[in-house]
Amino acid sequence: MDFVSNWILTAIIFMPIVGAAYVWFGSGSRVSQVRSNAMIGSMLTLLLVICAAGMHSQGQGETVDGYGLYHTSGWMADGDNRIDVNYTLGIDGVSVWLLLLTGLLCPLAIWASFSSITNRAKEYYCLLLLLESGMLGVFCSLDLLLFYVFFEFTLIPLFFLIGTWGGQERARAATKFFLFTVAGSVLTFAGVLYLAFHQYSYGDTGVFSLNIPTLVRYGQSGLIPAGVQWWIFLGLVAGFAVKVPLFPVHTWLPLAHTEAPTAGSVLLAGVLLKLGTYGFIRLALPILPEGAEAFAHFMAVMAIAGVIYGALAAWVQEDVKKLVAYSSVSHMGFCVLGMFSLKMAGMTGSVMYMVNHGLSTAALFLVVGMIYERYHTRDMNKLGGLARQMPVMAVFLIIFTLSSIGLPGLNGFIGEMLVLIGTAASTETHDGLIAGPLGMAYAVPAATGIVLGAIYMLWMCRRILFGPVLEPPGTPDTSAGLPPDLSGREIGILAPIAVLCLVIGIWPKPMIDSMQPAIEEHILASRVMEKDINVAHADKAMKGQSVASNTAPASPQADSMEVESKPTEAQRFTGSQLVGSEVRHGS
Amino acid sequence: MNESLLTNLSILILLLPAAGALCAGALGPRHLKGNSHWPVVFGVGGAAIASYILLFQVAGAGEESSVLIELYQWFTAGGGSWFNVELLIDPLTAVMLAVVTGISTLVVIYSKEYMRHHDQPERGYERFFAFLGLFVFSMCILVLGGNFLLLYLGWEAVGLCSYLLIGFYYQKPSAAAAAKKAFLVNRIGDFGFGLGILLIYITFGCLDYATVFEAARLGMDHNVEALATLMSIDAIQASELAMTISSRLPIIALLLLCGAVGKSAQLPLYVWLPDAMEGPSPVSALIHAATMVTAGIYMMVRCGVIFASSDAVMMFIAILGAATAIFAATIALVQTDMKRILAYSTISQLGYMFLGVGCFAAGSAVFHLMTHAFFKALLFLGAGSVMHAMGGIIDVRRFGGLKRILPVTYLTMLIGSAALAGFPLLAGFWSKDEIVHAAFNQHVLLGVVGLVTAVLTAFYTFRMMFLAFWGEERVPEGVSAHESGKWILVPLGILAIGAIFSGYFGVHVHGGGFLGFLEPHGALHHFLEPVTAPFAAHAHEAHAAEIGHGFFAAIAHHWLMYLSALLSILGILVAYVWYVQRPWLPQVVRATFPKAHFVLLHKYFVDEFYDTVFVSPLRRLGRFCYQADVFLIDGIVWFITVIPRMFGQSWRTLQTGALQGYGLGMAAGLALIIVLVMMTT
């Protein structure tokens, strides 16, 4: 079992690559075999992800720094062990849900491509599998370089997916998408390097470390002065904000979504956008608590601007896919808003929102793709009354619309409500965390997003589904063997998502139960109020006036193994325990 | 009380309609087809039986009539306390459940025949019943929920069902538009409602009724010690909390009120309800008259502690209710679509209920809610029966004199109309009278508005009745009118019995003068007292303040009943004179006041106003945002990319590709380096 738990994350990351290799070399020229092989590869990955999630919930395998299924192997090292850049993997209660989301959406995206992709299928499915690999890698990485490599790696397959199998303007869309994200992530890399060198120069490890837990520990020890935190924060945020995408750097998204093939849109909206928010919660917020707090207002304002702006822009679209794309801008604004409340509710809501948005928006793109395959248009002026022609599709579209507009009882509501509670109650301390920066003043404009969300989504439903039947001439096109309404395969794609939407909405407890300890330990550790120790201390440590070293500082010669094997408790990171040692660095 | 029985009953009440809906939705299209009503009939009927058992259980329990049933933990905002899925059973819930499931059962039975033409099920038959079942389930959650989140869940879910059912004939553009409008206008109200819930969470740190209401009560009383114990905080914090509570409760009340105004179609958010008549008649009867639209009143009564804490808020509610009542009644005077007349009437009657709540007469408001559910459902179903017979035509100008063609429908609708008009001894008389009574206690003007509206109500109701059923017999061309079958007539009959007798739940026998032997505040009010106590506590203060107006108090107590009986008969008589005896009179009046008629006919132009002031600008803003995306933001990005390109452009001329040029450059460079080296050494 040890062997399995040690290597399962590696297996998850490389399974799609193996699948891609098999698709490339192992399947003949027949499209049907190519796609079934691709499907097998991604299904095996899903199976592994489910196994890993199960093992993680059972607490199997090595747990280091609160990350389960931990694995590390040497990657880059010099003779003196002064470089700690390793192949380190591990998951916690947050990343496990994103892994599951990725693992689920990829086979569905591949399955959805069966009817629409006929030319160069081999390349297409290989790229999809490579993309899956990259995304899974991001959520498993505990090393910043590894994280960054996977983070950037996802661009390459998607660039080709959009650029080759996209719509009319695919070249422009692919280039724009690539340039926007690369420009952002270059700055992120600068931030990463600054952070790592700062740790190397002023930290007590004496090791050039890109190990995320080490950096989090360092960041939370308060050794990074506020001014530096700001710069690093800005650097990290540049890349993540483009990815999210946060207003006003979102303009690549509508174009990329509209031009991408359905599977590309599904994975882009479902998972890739979450890489940005995941970057926030895994790196920017825990490593730079002061930076996060200092920029919280700014980020929240941008997030709310995105919520309202995205919703209004969505409302005036004629292209369904563009409408859904702008709705993503609006929804991801909610996600960012929640995390910058720096409260348990907001953070939980934010993570829930990532998963829920991943499900509902991916499903919406899938439905739009299914309509497109039949009617060859996404223009709402040319479509109407499809509820009569495609009743089963109508049921699914309405379910996902309702999930998207946060109808209570479906998944969207839980995330939305928690984000709003977290934002509104940011200054309260019911949840045992110190007061956060936001408040009711932020919740009120954000809540208008709920009304606006209903406006544009129902607008879309009404125009596509209701009213007199309106179809472009010569459609529905059934020449590709598609029935007028959804086929069994298409129902099989949408049904699992619909069921999950309902289950998460009614019974989100398992998700919340596994998420909240991880959030408390890994993201908001510096904000936990200690019941028995004076709150003021924690507050003071937070403000960075009393800066201290960690318990039992590691010697400069300590190799990476020693760092990992230290016992860790949640309290280890809390501000209160950091009080009372000498000031090593100030500015 | 027998808690396990109640638990089982309440779960049954929730699950039966849901199971029925699921069954109809899943099996309907392929297997059940024209029999799709059966699972829903059994599901909703079973829920109704369970609701009545539950009602008797609660009624028999006496003092300890409130039970909280925790089902499971839903989600949490951190800090260890969860928002549960929990059910609260108390007299208010029991009454609401009985009304909801009872009327629903009748409506479902009625729909079995109504949703067919020539005994062939309409397209979407199974969909219709699935949505009805879903609606009953949602409404039961709304009234059973034990915290604000479940209330919100039910609140949104009934809105969804309303959306789906208004848009049932989705191919009609007007129906699709009406459905969307209903959902959106409700969402605007829910925006405030949601913020109210957030503010409750911020203030109290939890969202369950029991804790919030208890803390609110203690906070208003400034009972610091008890508050400290309840919230497990120290005295200083409790003192601060009490201050916060007393300052925030009015704001919370106003925010929650937004939700109620949207759902219960009050000014200024009533605009969706008349359009909602695009849905099938049973839907109008069930959702847009008897049950869903009363959710706002239910919520205000449920949150009595919060609302009654501020006299200003209560006064605002009363004024809002009175204004809506008379406003909608005036519009109803000139409408010609039977269902729209009834829709405006519903808005007006809901205004009465608001007025009742605002005048601290919560028990009377719930009483009126109950009686109104009977007679308004009856009227809508009757209108549906007329529509069924007239081949889908519902405009009273296009038919008339139907009383011989549709005798049973006519008779039952007559009873319903009389009850709505407040004809003495019928259901509406008792409940409306109580509200007007309470309004007089609060302020004379409110009472006068209540009385004037009563006259208008009697007038427009009987105008509709006379136009449709009296006079010369006329039916639209090509329609072979016939009375409906028993599936339609039996529910009408049962509702007519309710419209006559349901008022007697709210009165009690008393030795006194004529009509005085039946005094208001009967069994229903006593039953509801545990819930309406917060209103009663404040009502006494209000009464004490009103002693100066002894004259009106006296009138209100003894003469109001006679007066309102007379006014109701007066309204009916005027309608009789205008529409039966001298049918040319309305023409004369219309010609005399053309502008007033024009304004009323166009419903005061409120829809047009909203469209110009809110919708169009918002859409323009949306277009602007999109343009900004395309031109402004991408323009800036383009500008940034231009800089390196210009840089490249300016240097690319050097890359001519001509070998001699490169050679020259090399030589020049080499020479330069040599010169520099020589100079430095």
PDB file of C-alpha atoms in Angstrom, chain A residues 417 440 444 447, chain B residues 148 152 189-204 206-207 212 248-249 251-259 306:
ATOM      1  CA  MET A 417     -24.141  32.118  -0.439  1.00  0.00           C
ATOM      2  CA  MET A 440     -21.371  44.674   3.822  1.00  0.00           C
ATOM      3  CA  VAL A 444     -24.280  44.642  -1.562  1.00  0.00           C
ATOM      4  CA  ALA A 447     -25.263  40.632  -4.645  1.00  0.00           C
TER       5      ALA A 447
ATOM      6  CA  PHE B 148     -33.802  31.476   6.964  1.00  0.00           C
ATOM      7  CA  TYR B 152     -34.860  31.186   1.043  1.00  0.00           C
ATOM      8  CA  GLY B 189     -37.133  41.600  -4.338  1.00  0.00           C
ATOM      9  CA  ASP B 190     -35.005  38.647  -3.356  1.00  0.00           C
ATOM     10  CA  PHE B 191     -31.930  40.807  -3.690  1.00  0.00           C
ATOM     11  CA  GLY B 192     -33.139  42.732  -0.657  1.00  0.00           C
ATOM     12  CA  PHE B 193     -34.342  39.553   0.986  1.00  0.00           C
ATOM     13  CA  GLY B 194     -30.928  37.936   0.564  1.00  0.00           C
ATOM     14  CA  LEU B 195     -29.187  40.977   1.964  1.00  0.00           C
ATOM     15  CA  GLY B 196     -31.568  40.852   4.894  1.00  0.00           C
ATOM     16  CA  ILE B 197     -30.546  37.262   5.544  1.00  0.00           C
ATOM     17  CA  LEU B 198     -26.888  38.270   5.315  1.00  0.00           C
ATOM     18  CA  LEU B 199     -27.472  41.063   7.789  1.00  0.00           C
ATOM     19  CA  ILE B 200     -29.189  38.641  10.135  1.00  0.00           C
ATOM     20  CA  TYR B 201     -26.163  36.384   9.921  1.00  0.00           C
ATOM     21  CA  ILE B 202     -23.783  39.254  10.571  1.00  0.00           C
ATOM     22  CA  THR B 203     -25.805  40.411  13.539  1.00  0.00           C
ATOM     23  CA  PHE B 204     -26.663  37.111  15.175  1.00  0.00           C
ATOM     24  CA  CYS B 206     -26.634  32.168  12.950  1.00  0.00           C
ATOM     25  CA  LEU B 207     -29.713  31.820  10.828  1.00  0.00           C
ATOM     26  CA  VAL B 212     -32.502  34.689  15.924  1.00  0.00           C
ATOM     27  CA  ARG B 248     -30.278  46.842  12.979  1.00  0.00           C
ATOM     28  CA  LEU B 249     -33.676  45.204  13.333  1.00  0.00           C
ATOM     29  CA  ILE B 251     -33.018  47.641   8.540  1.00  0.00           C
ATOM     30  CA  ILE B 252     -33.319  43.871   8.530  1.00  0.00           C
ATOM     31  CA  ALA B 253     -37.092  44.206   8.531  1.00  0.00           C
ATOM     32  CA  LEU B 254     -37.006  46.553   5.549  1.00  0.00           C
ATOM     33  CA  LEU B 255     -34.682  44.257   3.613  1.00  0.00           C
ATOM     34  CA  LEU B 256     -36.835  41.224   4.299  1.00  0.00           C
ATOM     35  CA  LEU B 257     -39.830  43.306   3.321  1.00  0.00           C
ATOM     36  CA  CYS B 258     -38.294  43.725  -0.154  1.00  0.00           C
ATOM     37  CA  GLY B 259     -38.599  39.995  -0.631  1.00  0.00           C
ATOM     38  CA  ILE B 306     -38.216  41.448  13.657  1.00  0.00           C
TER      39      ILE B 306
END
